[in-house]
PDB file of C-alpha atoms in Angstrom:
ATOM      1  CA  MET A   1      -0.170   0.246   0.353  1.00 45.00           C
ATOM      2  CA  GLY A   2       1.195   3.248  -1.029  1.00 48.00           C
ATOM      3  CA  GLU A   3       1.790   6.579   1.538  1.00 48.00           C
ATOM      4  CA  CYS A   4      -1.249   7.839  -0.074  1.00 47.00           C
ATOM      5  CA  SER A   5      -3.322   5.225   0.762  1.00 45.00           C
ATOM      6  CA  GLU A   6      -2.376   5.180   3.860  1.00 53.00           C
ATOM      7  CA  ARG A   7      -2.913   8.428   5.085  1.00 56.00           C
ATOM      8  CA  VAL A   8      -6.004   7.579   3.288  1.00 64.00           C
ATOM      9  CA  TYR A   9      -6.822   4.840   5.849  1.00 72.00           C
ATOM     10  CA  TYR A  10      -6.208   7.180   9.099  1.00 81.00           C
ATOM     11  CA  LYS A  11      -7.872  10.097   7.413  1.00 79.00           C
ATOM     12  CA  GLU A  12      -9.921  11.825  10.460  1.00 83.00           C
ATOM     13  CA  ALA A  13      -9.089   9.505  13.059  1.00 90.00           C
ATOM     14  CA  VAL A  14      -9.194  11.149  16.792  1.00 93.00           C
ATOM     15  CA  GLY A  15      -7.895   7.682  18.644  1.00 95.00           C
ATOM     16  CA  ALA A  16      -6.842   4.105  18.120  1.00 96.00           C
ATOM     17  CA  PHE A  17      -6.169   0.879  19.410  1.00 97.00           C
ATOM     18  CA  LEU A  18      -2.903  -1.064  18.826  1.00 97.00           C
ATOM     19  CA  VAL A  19      -3.708  -4.690  19.790  1.00 97.00           C
ATOM     20  CA  PHE A  20      -1.058  -7.342  20.166  1.00 95.00           C
ATOM     21  CA  ASP A  21      -1.860 -11.373  20.917  1.00 94.00           C
ATOM     22  CA  VAL A  22      -0.080 -11.823  24.274  1.00 92.00           C
ATOM     23  CA  THR A  23       0.673 -15.368  23.266  1.00 90.00           C
ATOM     24  CA  ARG A  24       2.769 -14.113  20.049  1.00 91.00           C
ATOM     25  CA  ALA A  25       5.922 -11.765  20.828  1.00 90.00           C
ATOM     26  CA  SER A  26       6.064 -11.039  16.938  1.00 94.00           C
ATOM     27  CA  THR A  27       3.060  -9.283  17.465  1.00 94.00           C
ATOM     28  CA  PHE A  28       4.222  -7.059  20.570  1.00 94.00           C
ATOM     29  CA  GLU A  29       7.293  -6.516  18.608  1.00 94.00           C
ATOM     30  CA  ALA A  30       5.418  -5.116  15.585  1.00 96.00           C
ATOM     31  CA  VAL A  31       3.809  -2.564  17.995  1.00 96.00           C
ATOM     32  CA  GLN A  32       6.194   0.227  17.799  1.00 95.00           C
ATOM     33  CA  LYS A  33       6.219  -0.194  14.088  1.00 95.00           C
ATOM     34  CA  TRP A  34       2.360   0.802  14.066  1.00 94.00           C
ATOM     35  CA  LYS A  35       2.636   3.392  16.423  1.00 96.00           C
ATOM     36  CA  ASN A  36       5.284   5.346  14.904  1.00 95.00           C
ATOM     37  CA  ASP A  37       3.243   5.214  11.512  1.00 93.00           C
ATOM     38  CA  LEU A  38       0.066   6.191  13.428  1.00 93.00           C
ATOM     39  CA  ASP A  39       2.530   9.417  14.999  1.00 93.00           C
ATOM     40  CA  ASN A  40       3.937  10.329  10.916  1.00 92.00           C
ATOM     41  CA  LYS A  41       0.533  10.262   9.464  1.00 92.00           C
ATOM     42  CA  VAL A  42      -2.216  11.234  11.794  1.00 91.00           C
ATOM     43  CA  LEU A  43      -2.213  14.052  14.176  1.00 90.00           C
ATOM     44  CA  LEU A  44      -4.914  16.116  16.229  1.00 90.00           C
ATOM     45  CA  PRO A  45      -5.895  19.971  15.060  1.00 87.00           C
ATOM     46  CA  ASN A  46      -3.425  21.320  17.183  1.00 88.00           C
ATOM     47  CA  GLY A  47      -0.523  18.946  15.961  1.00 89.00           C
ATOM     48  CA  SER A  48      -0.451  16.280  18.698  1.00 91.00           C
ATOM     49  CA  PRO A  49      -0.544  12.625  18.152  1.00 93.00           C
ATOM     50  CA  ILE A  50      -4.181  10.883  18.426  1.00 95.00           C
ATOM     51  CA  PRO A  51      -4.544   9.432  21.544  1.00 97.00           C
ATOM     52  CA  VAL A  52      -3.120   5.424  21.440  1.00 98.00           C
ATOM     53  CA  VAL A  53      -4.475   2.542  23.582  1.00 98.00           C
ATOM     54  CA  LEU A  54      -2.230  -0.520  23.655  1.00 97.00           C
ATOM     55  CA  LEU A  55      -4.425  -3.501  23.769  1.00 97.00           C
ATOM     56  CA  ALA A  56      -2.668  -7.030  25.576  1.00 94.00           C
ATOM     57  CA  ASN A  57      -5.335  -9.602  23.940  1.00 95.00           C
ATOM     58  CA  LYS A  58      -5.632 -12.953  24.665  1.00 93.00           C
ATOM     59  CA  CYS A  59      -4.839 -12.710  27.858  1.00 91.00           C
ATOM     60  CA  ASP A  60      -7.354 -15.850  28.807  1.00 88.00           C
ATOM     61  CA  GLN A  61      -5.315 -18.416  26.700  1.00 86.00           C
ATOM     62  CA  ALA A  62      -1.524 -17.566  28.395  1.00 68.00           C
ATOM     63  CA  ARG A  63      -0.867 -17.585  32.170  1.00 65.00           C
ATOM     64  CA  GLU A  64       2.726 -16.780  31.255  1.00 60.00           C
ATOM     65  CA  GLY A  65       1.968 -14.457  27.978  1.00 58.00           C
ATOM     66  CA  LEU A  66       3.871 -11.324  27.084  1.00 65.00           C
ATOM     67  CA  VAL A  67       2.028  -9.442  30.188  1.00 70.00           C
ATOM     68  CA  ASN A  68       3.736 -10.424  33.315  1.00 70.00           C
ATOM     69  CA  ASN A  69       4.881  -6.970  35.206  1.00 83.00           C
ATOM     70  CA  ALA A  70       2.480  -4.109  35.406  1.00 87.00           C
ATOM     71  CA  SER A  71       4.684  -1.583  36.224  1.00 90.00           C
ATOM     72  CA  GLN A  72       6.649  -2.688  32.866  1.00 92.00           C
ATOM     73  CA  MET A  73       4.128  -2.648  30.839  1.00 93.00           C
ATOM     74  CA  ASP A  74       2.824   1.005  32.383  1.00 95.00           C
ATOM     75  CA  GLU A  75       6.862   2.349  31.708  1.00 95.00           C
ATOM     76  CA  TYR A  76       6.638   1.015  28.120  1.00 95.00           C
ATOM     77  CA  CYS A  77       3.482   2.413  27.518  1.00 96.00           C
ATOM     78  CA  SER A  78       4.719   5.766  29.239  1.00 96.00           C
ATOM     79  CA  ASP A  79       7.926   6.019  27.043  1.00 96.00           C
ATOM     80  CA  LYS A  80       6.238   4.953  23.655  1.00 96.00           C
ATOM     81  CA  GLY A  81       3.780   7.334  23.792  1.00 96.00           C
ATOM     82  CA  PHE A  82       0.392   5.459  24.583  1.00 97.00           C
ATOM     83  CA  ILE A  83      -1.911   6.682  26.728  1.00 97.00           C
ATOM     84  CA  ASN A  84      -2.958   3.477  28.466  1.00 97.00           C
ATOM     85  CA  TRP A  85      -3.087  -0.154  27.998  1.00 97.00           C
ATOM     86  CA  PHE A  86      -5.390  -2.693  28.999  1.00 96.00           C
ATOM     87  CA  GLU A  87      -5.261  -6.759  29.126  1.00 94.00           C
ATOM     88  CA  THR A  88      -8.041  -7.951  27.294  1.00 95.00           C
ATOM     89  CA  SER A  89      -9.823 -11.146  25.414  1.00 95.00           C
ATOM     90  CA  ALA A  90     -11.740 -10.492  22.840  1.00 95.00           C
ATOM     91  CA  LYS A  91     -13.394 -13.932  22.894  1.00 94.00           C
ATOM     92  CA  GLU A  92     -14.591 -13.460  26.752  1.00 94.00           C
ATOM     93  CA  ASP A  93     -15.034 -10.373  26.742  1.00 95.00           C
ATOM     94  CA  ILE A  94     -12.831  -9.144  29.118  1.00 94.00           C
ATOM     95  CA  ASN A  95     -11.709  -5.275  29.616  1.00 95.00           C
ATOM     96  CA  ILE A  96     -13.288  -4.894  25.878  1.00 96.00           C
ATOM     97  CA  SER A  97     -16.028  -2.158  27.206  1.00 96.00           C
ATOM     98  CA  GLU A  98     -13.445  -0.772  29.542  1.00 97.00           C
ATOM     99  CA  ALA A  99     -10.702   0.121  26.732  1.00 97.00           C
ATOM    100  CA  ALA A 100     -13.435   1.511  24.568  1.00 97.00           C
ATOM    101  CA  LYS A 101     -15.033   3.720  27.167  1.00 97.00           C
ATOM    102  CA  TYR A 102     -11.388   4.796  28.227  1.00 97.00           C
ATOM    103  CA  LEU A 103     -10.657   5.822  25.084  1.00 97.00           C
ATOM    104  CA  VAL A 104     -13.602   7.370  24.373  1.00 96.00           C
ATOM    105  CA  GLN A 105     -13.263   9.576  27.246  1.00 96.00           C
ATOM    106  CA  LYS A 106      -9.777  10.962  26.272  1.00 95.00           C
ATOM    107  CA  ILE A 107     -10.810  11.629  22.690  1.00 94.00           C
ATOM    108  CA  LEU A 108     -13.821  13.513  24.332  1.00 94.00           C
ATOM    109  CA  GLU A 109     -11.493  15.396  26.925  1.00 92.00           C
ATOM    110  CA  ASN A 110      -9.093  16.217  23.775  1.00 88.00           C
ATOM    111  CA  GLU A 111     -11.982  17.649  21.875  1.00 86.00           C
ATOM    112  CA  LYS A 112     -13.350  19.829  24.800  1.00 85.00           C
ATOM    113  CA  ALA A 113      -9.412  20.784  25.969  1.00 82.00           C
ATOM    114  CA  HIS A 114      -8.790  22.155  22.125  1.00 73.00           C
ATOM    115  CA  ASN A 115     -12.027  23.225  21.422  1.00 72.00           C
ATOM    116  CA  PHE A 116     -12.014  21.093  18.060  1.00 63.00           C
ATOM    117  CA  GLU A 117     -14.627  22.309  15.063  1.00 56.00           C
ATOM    118  CA  SER A 118     -16.573  18.585  16.180  1.00 50.00           C
ATOM    119  CA  ILE A 119     -17.574  20.124  19.489  1.00 43.00           C
ATOM    120  CA  PRO A 120     -20.951  20.646  19.329  1.00 45.00           C
ATOM    121  CA  LYS A 121     -22.523  24.185  20.166  1.00 44.00           C
ATOM    122  CA  ASP A 122     -24.971  22.625  22.504  1.00 46.00           C
ATOM    123  CA  PRO A 123     -22.217  21.284  25.269  1.00 47.00           C
ATOM    124  CA  GLU A 124     -24.920  18.540  26.128  1.00 47.00           C
ATOM    125  CA  THR A 125     -25.076  17.287  22.716  1.00 48.00           C
ATOM    126  CA  MET A 126     -22.576  15.448  20.724  1.00 48.00           C
ATOM    127  CA  THR A 127     -22.738  14.392  17.188  1.00 48.00           C
ATOM    128  CA  LEU A 128     -20.998  10.590  16.993  1.00 48.00           C
ATOM    129  CA  THR A 129     -21.982  10.315  12.869  1.00 44.00           C
ATOM    130  CA  ASN A 130     -24.129  12.139  10.637  1.00 42.00           C
ATOM    131  CA  SER A 131     -27.450  10.467  11.831  1.00 41.00           C
ATOM    132  CA  THR A 132     -26.424   9.801  15.496  1.00 42.00           C
ATOM    133  CA  THR A 133     -26.597  11.974  18.249  1.00 43.00           C
ATOM    134  CA  VAL A 134     -25.423  11.626  21.839  1.00 47.00           C
ATOM    135  CA  THR A 135     -27.220  13.814  24.989  1.00 45.00           C
ATOM    136  CA  SER A 136     -26.042  14.577  28.542  1.00 41.00           C
ATOM    137  CA  SER A 137     -28.867  12.123  29.698  1.00 40.00           C
ATOM    138  CA  GLN A 138     -27.690   9.033  27.677  1.00 41.00           C
ATOM    139  CA  GLU A 139     -24.314   6.746  28.640  1.00 43.00           C
ATOM    140  CA  PHE A 140     -21.782   8.878  27.200  1.00 41.00           C
ATOM    141  CA  LYS A 141     -21.977  11.875  29.554  1.00 38.00           C
ATOM    142  CA  SER A 142     -21.223   8.871  32.398  1.00 37.00           C
ATOM    143  CA  ILE A 143     -18.534   7.306  31.440  1.00 41.00           C
ATOM    144  CA  PRO A 144     -16.499   6.170  34.355  1.00 43.00           C
ATOM    145  CA  ALA A 145     -13.026   6.295  34.146  1.00 46.00           C
ATOM    146  CA  ALA A 146     -11.274   2.714  33.275  1.00 47.00           C
ATOM    147  CA  GLU A 147      -8.912   1.562  35.323  1.00 52.00           C
ATOM    148  CA  PRO A 148      -5.426   1.427  33.659  1.00 52.00           C
ATOM    149  CA  HIS A 149      -4.618  -2.201  32.403  1.00 51.00           C
ATOM    150  CA  LYS A 150      -6.986  -3.762  34.474  1.00 51.00           C
ATOM    151  CA  THR A 151      -7.401  -7.887  34.604  1.00 52.00           C
ATOM    152  CA  GLY A 152      -9.830  -9.869  34.477  1.00 53.00           C
ATOM    153  CA  CYS A 153      -8.123 -13.004  33.533  1.00 55.00           C
ATOM    154  CA  CYS A 154      -4.328 -13.052  33.682  1.00 49.00           C
TER     155      CYS A 154
END
């Protein structure tokens, strides 16, 4: 894929998940390549990188997987520019919602803090797509802050 088409792939992204498989070291080794690619190809309107959350997936399959030291993962994410990380299992639905809520919360905080154009005039309403609107009485207003790297299986 050429650089021009890759930029289109990321066009207008305001946040991202990077996922690796805790049972396959090669997927973790590729994480930094993907993070660098994101940082080089998509920025927020203020010029800062988009928020990226690292997901350590398949935590239900490996007791001795790649993530065995939370403080090392915290340090890795801090050093590499990830805003947070979570151990997840897509198969068992472990920490998927928590990670998504955390990323959405950070995206909304960025938009509010920097007055990006996507902030609606009415602070109680946010348009998610051309046809979907969320008001303060709905779920997104009351998203609790997710705990970093919550574990439920490992």
